[in-house]
Amino acid sequence: MNICLYGASSADIGANYLDAARAFGQLLAQHGHTLVYGGGAQGVMGAAARGVTARGGSIIGIAPSFFQVNGILYDDCTEFITTGTMAERKALMMARADAFVMAPGGFGTLEEFFEVLTLKQLGKHNPAIAVLNTDGFYNTLQAFVKEAVERRFIREACLGLYALCGTPEQTLAYLEGFDPNTLDVRHLKNI
């Protein structure tokens, strides 16, 4: 399975986030999955890629050409695709992936995750989507989503569009065990 990881590119974050990303990358390789990601050498992205490489796994890196600056991109990808824009990058990442994971990250990570999630809500695709919630990083976001459900901005069934997972092991287990038939996405959004 090709598993797309969205996560921080910043190296200025806690070691716990890097350790969890590296462990997730190692698990992907050990289970024979391919990492699809934004090609970064640093932060959560780089840690996950190094984890895959350490276990001899495959990596598809995808990044716009303007990121080709020393130290920004990971040199050991199995395949690297260069795009002209961030929009092209996101589209290719989605096209090349069978499942998606949001690890701790910032604005870019959130934007990528919510696009994939919204497309699932709209019934345009139905992949497994997991949130790697290392040390409760996304607890506040989850509380916001639940409040939006309570205030009727989001349908309660939408909570089933993704899984909030505390560890790399739980995250991969969810992705591997995902059954697309358990949620009918066709009724989640009226447009």
Short mmCIF file of C-alpha atoms in Angstrom, two decimals, residues 5-191:
data_model
loop_
_atom_site.label_atom_id
_atom_site.label_comp_id
_atom_site.label_asym_id
_atom_site.label_seq_id
_atom_site.Cartn_x
_atom_site.Cartn_y
_atom_site.Cartn_z
CA LEU A 5 2.27 11.15 5.25
CA TYR A 6 1.65 14.83 5.91
CA GLY A 7 3.82 16.34 8.63
CA ALA A 8 6.08 19.13 9.80
CA SER A 9 9.16 20.13 7.85
CA SER A 10 10.57 22.05 10.81
CA ALA A 11 13.59 20.59 12.58
CA ASP A 12 12.95 22.88 15.56
CA ILE A 13 10.42 20.58 17.26
CA GLY A 14 10.54 18.09 20.12
CA ALA A 15 12.41 14.84 19.74
CA ASN A 16 9.26 12.92 20.70
CA TYR A 17 7.61 13.95 17.43
CA LEU A 18 10.65 12.97 15.39
CA ASP A 19 10.96 9.63 17.21
CA ALA A 20 7.31 8.76 16.53
CA ALA A 21 7.65 9.70 12.85
CA ARG A 22 10.82 7.63 12.51
CA ALA A 23 9.09 4.66 14.17
CA PHE A 24 6.13 5.04 11.81
CA GLY A 25 8.50 5.04 8.82
CA GLN A 26 10.19 1.90 10.12
CA LEU A 27 6.82 0.19 10.51
CA LEU A 28 5.84 1.11 6.96
CA ALA A 29 8.97 -0.52 5.58
CA GLN A 30 8.68 -3.57 7.83
CA HIS A 31 5.12 -4.14 6.60
CA GLY A 32 6.05 -3.68 2.94
CA HIS A 33 4.33 -0.32 2.42
CA THR A 34 5.67 2.64 0.44
CA LEU A 35 5.93 6.13 1.92
CA VAL A 36 4.51 8.92 -0.25
CA TYR A 37 5.39 12.34 1.12
CA GLY A 38 6.51 15.87 0.38
CA GLY A 39 10.18 15.00 -0.02
CA GLY A 40 11.51 16.90 2.99
CA ALA A 41 14.77 16.03 4.72
CA GLN A 42 13.96 17.69 8.04
CA GLY A 43 11.31 17.55 10.72
CA VAL A 44 8.61 14.91 10.87
CA MET A 45 8.87 14.35 7.12
CA GLY A 46 12.60 13.68 7.22
CA ALA A 47 12.34 11.48 10.30
CA ALA A 48 9.70 9.28 8.66
CA ALA A 49 11.80 9.00 5.50
CA ARG A 50 14.90 8.04 7.49
CA GLY A 51 12.85 5.40 9.29
CA VAL A 52 11.77 3.89 5.97
CA THR A 53 15.34 3.99 4.63
CA ALA A 54 16.71 2.35 7.79
CA ARG A 55 14.48 -0.66 7.16
CA GLY A 56 15.11 -0.83 3.41
CA GLY A 57 11.69 0.42 2.35
CA SER A 58 10.49 2.45 -0.63
CA ILE A 59 9.87 6.19 -0.70
CA ILE A 60 8.15 8.39 -3.26
CA GLY A 61 9.10 12.01 -2.64
CA ILE A 62 7.15 14.77 -4.37
CA ALA A 63 8.14 18.44 -4.17
CA PRO A 64 8.05 21.61 -6.25
CA SER A 65 11.28 22.64 -7.97
CA PHE A 66 11.67 25.73 -5.77
CA PHE A 67 12.41 23.43 -2.82
CA GLN A 68 15.62 22.25 -4.52
CA VAL A 69 17.90 24.04 -2.08
CA ASN A 70 20.70 22.36 -0.13
CA GLY A 71 19.37 20.38 2.79
CA ILE A 72 15.67 20.86 2.07
CA LEU A 73 14.93 17.63 0.17
CA TYR A 74 15.69 14.05 1.16
CA ASP A 75 18.35 12.53 -1.11
CA ASP A 76 17.52 8.85 -0.55
CA CYS A 77 14.04 8.61 -2.05
CA THR A 78 13.43 5.57 -4.23
CA GLU A 79 11.58 7.83 -6.65
CA PHE A 80 11.49 11.62 -6.67
CA ILE A 81 8.97 13.67 -8.64
CA THR A 82 9.53 17.38 -9.16
CA THR A 83 6.50 19.59 -9.75
CA GLY A 84 6.09 23.21 -10.76
CA THR A 85 3.67 24.18 -7.98
CA MET A 86 2.44 23.17 -4.54
CA ALA A 87 -0.97 22.40 -6.05
CA GLU A 88 0.61 19.92 -8.46
CA ARG A 89 2.53 18.39 -5.57
CA LYS A 90 -0.64 17.85 -3.53
CA ALA A 91 -2.52 16.40 -6.50
CA LEU A 92 0.28 13.92 -7.24
CA MET A 93 0.58 12.93 -3.58
CA MET A 94 -3.15 12.16 -3.52
CA ALA A 95 -3.02 10.32 -6.84
CA ARG A 96 -0.10 8.14 -5.75
CA ALA A 97 -1.51 7.23 -2.32
CA ASP A 98 -3.92 4.57 -1.13
CA ALA A 99 -4.17 5.88 2.45
CA PHE A 100 -3.29 9.06 4.35
CA VAL A 101 -1.74 10.01 7.69
CA MET A 102 -1.54 13.42 9.30
CA ALA A 103 1.38 13.54 11.73
CA PRO A 104 2.14 16.63 13.84
CA GLY A 105 2.66 19.68 11.66
CA GLY A 106 1.69 23.25 10.91
CA PHE A 107 -0.42 25.12 8.39
CA GLY A 108 0.70 23.11 5.35
CA THR A 109 0.02 19.81 7.10
CA LEU A 110 -3.44 20.93 8.17
CA GLU A 111 -4.27 22.24 4.70
CA GLU A 112 -3.24 18.97 3.03
CA PHE A 113 -5.14 16.87 5.57
CA PHE A 114 -8.35 18.88 5.33
CA GLU A 115 -8.36 18.70 1.54
CA VAL A 116 -8.13 14.90 1.62
CA LEU A 117 -10.74 14.77 4.38
CA THR A 118 -13.14 17.10 2.55
CA LEU A 119 -12.86 15.08 -0.66
CA LYS A 120 -13.77 11.99 1.34
CA GLN A 121 -16.72 13.80 2.92
CA LEU A 122 -17.89 14.80 -0.56
CA GLY A 123 -17.69 11.19 -1.74
CA LYS A 124 -14.90 11.82 -4.25
CA HIS A 125 -12.74 9.08 -2.72
CA ASN A 126 -12.85 6.80 0.32
CA PRO A 127 -9.35 6.00 1.58
CA ALA A 128 -8.24 5.27 5.12
CA ILE A 129 -7.29 8.53 6.85
CA ALA A 130 -5.52 8.49 10.20
CA VAL A 131 -4.18 11.14 12.53
CA LEU A 132 -0.94 10.24 14.31
CA ASN A 133 -1.69 12.08 17.54
CA THR A 134 1.78 11.93 19.12
CA ASP A 135 1.61 13.03 22.77
CA GLY A 136 -1.89 14.43 22.22
CA PHE A 137 -0.71 17.00 19.66
CA TYR A 138 -4.12 17.06 17.96
CA ASN A 139 -6.33 16.83 21.08
CA THR A 140 -7.33 20.48 20.78
CA LEU A 141 -8.14 20.08 17.09
CA GLN A 142 -10.28 17.04 17.88
CA ALA A 143 -12.09 19.03 20.59
CA PHE A 144 -12.78 21.76 18.02
CA VAL A 145 -14.18 19.23 15.54
CA LYS A 146 -16.43 17.77 18.23
CA GLU A 147 -17.64 21.24 19.17
CA ALA A 148 -18.42 21.92 15.50
CA VAL A 149 -20.44 18.69 15.52
CA GLU A 150 -22.32 19.82 18.64
CA ARG A 151 -23.09 23.16 17.00
CA ARG A 152 -24.25 21.33 13.84
CA PHE A 153 -21.59 22.68 11.46
CA ILE A 154 -20.30 19.15 10.90
CA ARG A 155 -22.43 16.01 10.84
CA GLU A 156 -21.69 13.57 13.63
CA ALA A 157 -21.11 10.76 11.13
CA CYS A 158 -18.13 12.75 9.81
CA LEU A 159 -16.22 11.76 12.94
CA GLY A 160 -15.93 8.37 11.22
CA LEU A 161 -14.06 9.84 8.24
CA TYR A 162 -10.74 9.47 10.04
CA ALA A 163 -9.23 7.81 13.09
CA LEU A 164 -7.32 9.58 15.85
CA CYS A 165 -4.44 7.25 16.81
CA GLY A 166 -2.02 7.68 19.69
CA THR A 167 0.94 5.66 18.43
CA PRO A 168 2.62 4.67 15.17
CA GLU A 169 1.51 1.07 15.76
CA GLN A 170 -2.15 2.05 16.23
CA THR A 171 -1.98 4.27 13.16
CA LEU A 172 -0.65 1.54 10.88
CA ALA A 173 -3.05 -1.03 12.33
CA TYR A 174 -5.96 1.28 11.48
CA LEU A 175 -4.73 1.81 7.91
CA GLU A 176 -4.16 -1.90 7.32
CA GLY A 177 -7.52 -2.88 8.81
CA PHE A 178 -9.57 -0.16 7.12
CA ASP A 179 -12.73 -1.36 5.41
CA PRO A 180 -14.11 1.27 3.01
CA ASN A 181 -17.54 -0.35 3.24
CA THR A 182 -18.00 0.59 6.92
CA LEU A 183 -18.91 4.20 6.14
CA ASP A 184 -21.25 5.40 3.43
CA VAL A 185 -19.69 8.74 2.52
CA ARG A 186 -22.46 9.66 0.08
CA HIS A 187 -24.74 11.15 2.74
CA LEU A 188 -22.21 13.22 4.69
CA LYS A 189 -22.49 16.46 2.76
CA ASN A 190 -25.45 18.03 1.02
CA ILE A 191 -24.38 20.26 -1.83
#
